[in-house]
């Protein structure tokens, strides 16, 4: 590994691979509605509400509609079995009279939470792997926000400290995995 | 109804229901094109033109394209039988050399126009129902804009007056519907 | 008042007036920074943090920067005496190396909180006045969000009920104020 | 002119000049308000209304406010003597309780409307000059929109025809002006 | 052709046609990811990288995510056989842990590059045709950018000159094609 | 320093300070134009051109103008002595017929480039200081982009490695500076 430090060979292997073999697609539903009669206060509230109700993701996109209307499109992703429930919630919360949806395939990397040491203590790090090769390591945002508050430090600085820990972890993991079955 | 005023029980029933039984999905086509060589003047004109030609909705979304290009995506919804006609109009109007489309399922609530009294006279109110339960009541915007002009009042104020009338109407309707077959 | 119901004469008077006599401008500072190296997680956190620290308003605007960078501009408004403190907080939280600011004049209408009856109970309504004429009446959003949760109703419906109460209040207030010194 | 066709020398002269001598700045007021309780329908209506009332320009910018609110900022430019009148109209139309403004310097090129021949008839072309050198020539959009309707042609095609006429006009004008006092 | 100059009859024919007969749809994949932990620097870099790797188009759309996060959605179009390769590159470059995709139908007009004379020399013009009728003619942007640099002229002016040449070309082509097989 | 690792005390000191004493404001000019007749290709080109000509920053903001026009505002920052030159360039490049500008105060932190060791070699790190206290340390993006290309690694991964190096550097610097005049 001395000649390929830092997992560059792993990243390359993963990148050069043309298969997403270990990541079978799941189906998710994407529901969308264009809203020209909802206030931003209502939109913000609805984003939170739909997430509480089980949407996988919810977001608003600025759009321009007829009659010079500066509007937003509201979208959500959900599991197929939650489609009707969330569609009704979206209609009910916003007062919209219609919506549209379609099925999309979704690929999610395998994720494992590790804990890495840092000057701020152990930090939970989400490691995402593709075809069993660790690809990225990212500290959990909520923990960082708490640490920033607790230590009265800028989040910006906490992120950098935690990313250093995540980097160390990822280097170790990719070095290990490249050694394959021979850890000695 | 004294213990469940204002249709809250109806809204809950509708929301708690996990079926969109009375609202069979129709199929609509969503056509999209990314434009890096159209002026805003052309985009505004095209939005109007496509609506005149029968599109169900047309909107523009700001996007960032390659080479630091601040661009817009133009999208339209239409009935399946209008797809080719509107696709050609979109290509012709904008000078684009390609577009993409896909089929989406669309659910539209049942809508009935009622007329509700207000200090500004009778106002047309669109009542949308889900599974035969009135869910929302919304004044028709075009009428409000005319009333604002005619009375020289801010639209903001006209909206509030009309929404009070719509609220009254919806309370009555949901109270009626909850009494079910027993109006006595 | 029969011939000028609903405050239309008031709204007109206010609108026709060309003076903002009773609303002397205060000075506020608008601080702005263009950020091409901050994550959305950091931006969202910073918006909350700056408001906690006393900014009058904080918002992000999507912008397109050089090298096809889809970025955001972060802006805040604050009182002149808070300028340095908030500027330092903005630099510290985001890791930005510079910012710019300028002084703007700000006009704020006189506001009084009334409480209006509604089927959901008393609702706090903010009434804004221009030159002693009530111009608009708006229910407090936070109370509506709580009511929506408490009654398990869509915020959309709660807004409509509360706006009906605000409308009633405003009609009464403008009717009173137009009677001037003769309340009998 | 053979070695510097097409006004390139003019454009260069103008560009290389470091003075805006013939274009003294006027002062304009820029008024801004962040709106988290206005619907797109209201915003579209307000843009039209403020232009009718004499604003020089009105536009909306998508912004992200606290509590995940996808909102818009509404801005207008006006002459200093229209400031109070338009500020009141903005507050009244939107129900906002405050706004901010500041003075900006504005430079406007000298503009003259020429009429240029084209296969679609005479077309009004706005020629803008800097320090007496014609810099750009642009067909009037409203005329093009009418021609597109009248000839049942795509605006896109009408724009290209009209721009060819404007190009011809500009080439002639810059050629003339570069010959200076010697038209023989 | 004297009574229908400029291809207006062609444009009409094409527009009036309700078939896209000569433009069979190809299938393209649209891949999308919502990113709340990527910096604008990383997004700009990724747009370039994915285009280098063979994506047909790549763009970013500003969105508003939960917790007041001002974020961007990154999207790409690609041929079906490139899907896995580009999906992996997108995950690897951005550190995202998931993405979604779906198949869209794509229609592309037939394009031929012509060369048209102009005062700036021969300019490559892309002519797009629908059902064998030339619909639009657009100068190649990259050539215009080079000409602007080479002649030290504003791109704006170069565009106008090139569009005049494209207009001339399109008029000739539509005149020819309307004469059909009888050029005498 | 054991009880206040990582510069948290420094960050706090800097944050708690209410003075920007060592950062006297410079004056910069912000020039803005709303464009409804420029294509994205022209906007992208103009952003690059204005930066080449010496603008300190250039960016585009999506806006909604009258007549449903989805447009962009183009803005630049420059030194006062470059105002006229860049204003003319902006008018000339875009064909706009007017623009507006105002003076803003700008604060820039003191910056020093350090070089920090990393598994990818020495990396230039920009350290920004406020009142002589190092506040943030950020790797130079252009170097990271080159390293990503050279090592065929995702930029995302290179950023993390470089940020770990920057974090290490900042910890050392803040530890040193807190020891003040007593390095022994």
Short mmCIF file of C-alpha atoms in Angstrom, two decimals, chain A residues 30 32 34 37 61-67 69 73 84 87-88 91-92 95-102, chain B residues 14-15 17-20 30 51 57 59-62 77 102 104-109 111 130 138 141-142:
data_model
loop_
_atom_site.label_atom_id
_atom_site.label_comp_id
_atom_site.label_asym_id
_atom_site.label_seq_id
_atom_site.Cartn_x
_atom_site.Cartn_y
_atom_site.Cartn_z
CA UNK A 30 -41.39 10.88 -6.27
CA UNK A 32 -44.48 16.65 -7.03
CA UNK A 34 -46.52 23.14 -8.25
CA UNK A 37 -51.20 29.75 -3.57
CA UNK A 61 -37.60 24.21 -5.78
CA UNK A 62 -38.15 27.82 -6.87
CA UNK A 63 -40.03 28.02 -10.17
CA UNK A 64 -41.59 30.71 -12.36
CA UNK A 65 -45.23 30.12 -13.24
CA UNK A 66 -47.66 31.95 -15.55
CA UNK A 67 -48.68 35.54 -14.78
CA UNK A 69 -45.78 34.19 -10.37
CA UNK A 73 -42.51 23.23 -6.49
CA UNK A 84 -51.26 7.27 -0.85
CA UNK A 87 -50.11 12.14 -1.15
CA UNK A 88 -53.20 12.78 0.94
CA UNK A 91 -52.94 17.68 -0.54
CA UNK A 92 -54.44 18.28 2.89
CA UNK A 95 -54.74 22.82 -0.02
CA UNK A 96 -53.47 21.80 -3.46
CA UNK A 97 -56.08 20.23 -5.72
CA UNK A 98 -53.80 17.83 -7.51
CA UNK A 99 -50.36 16.29 -7.67
CA UNK A 100 -48.33 13.97 -9.85
CA UNK A 101 -45.97 11.11 -9.10
CA UNK A 102 -43.81 8.54 -10.76
CA UNK B 14 -59.45 12.03 5.06
CA UNK B 15 -55.88 12.24 6.25
CA UNK B 17 -57.45 7.19 5.22
CA UNK B 18 -54.74 5.45 3.29
CA UNK B 19 -56.69 5.25 0.07
CA UNK B 20 -57.15 7.60 -2.82
CA UNK B 30 -44.09 15.92 -18.45
CA UNK B 51 -50.64 27.48 -22.18
CA UNK B 57 -49.16 23.73 -16.77
CA UNK B 59 -43.06 26.58 -15.64
CA UNK B 60 -39.39 27.53 -15.65
CA UNK B 61 -36.79 26.41 -13.09
CA UNK B 62 -33.47 28.20 -12.64
CA UNK B 77 -47.52 19.03 -18.36
CA UNK B 102 -41.89 10.81 -19.41
CA UNK B 104 -46.41 10.62 -14.72
CA UNK B 105 -49.52 9.62 -12.83
CA UNK B 106 -51.66 12.51 -11.77
CA UNK B 107 -54.28 12.68 -9.09
CA UNK B 108 -56.77 15.52 -9.08
CA UNK B 109 -59.32 16.06 -6.35
CA UNK B 111 -63.74 20.15 -7.61
CA UNK B 130 -61.32 13.75 -1.31
CA UNK B 138 -60.30 28.46 -2.30
CA UNK B 141 -57.94 34.18 -8.10
CA UNK B 142 -59.09 35.86 -11.31
#
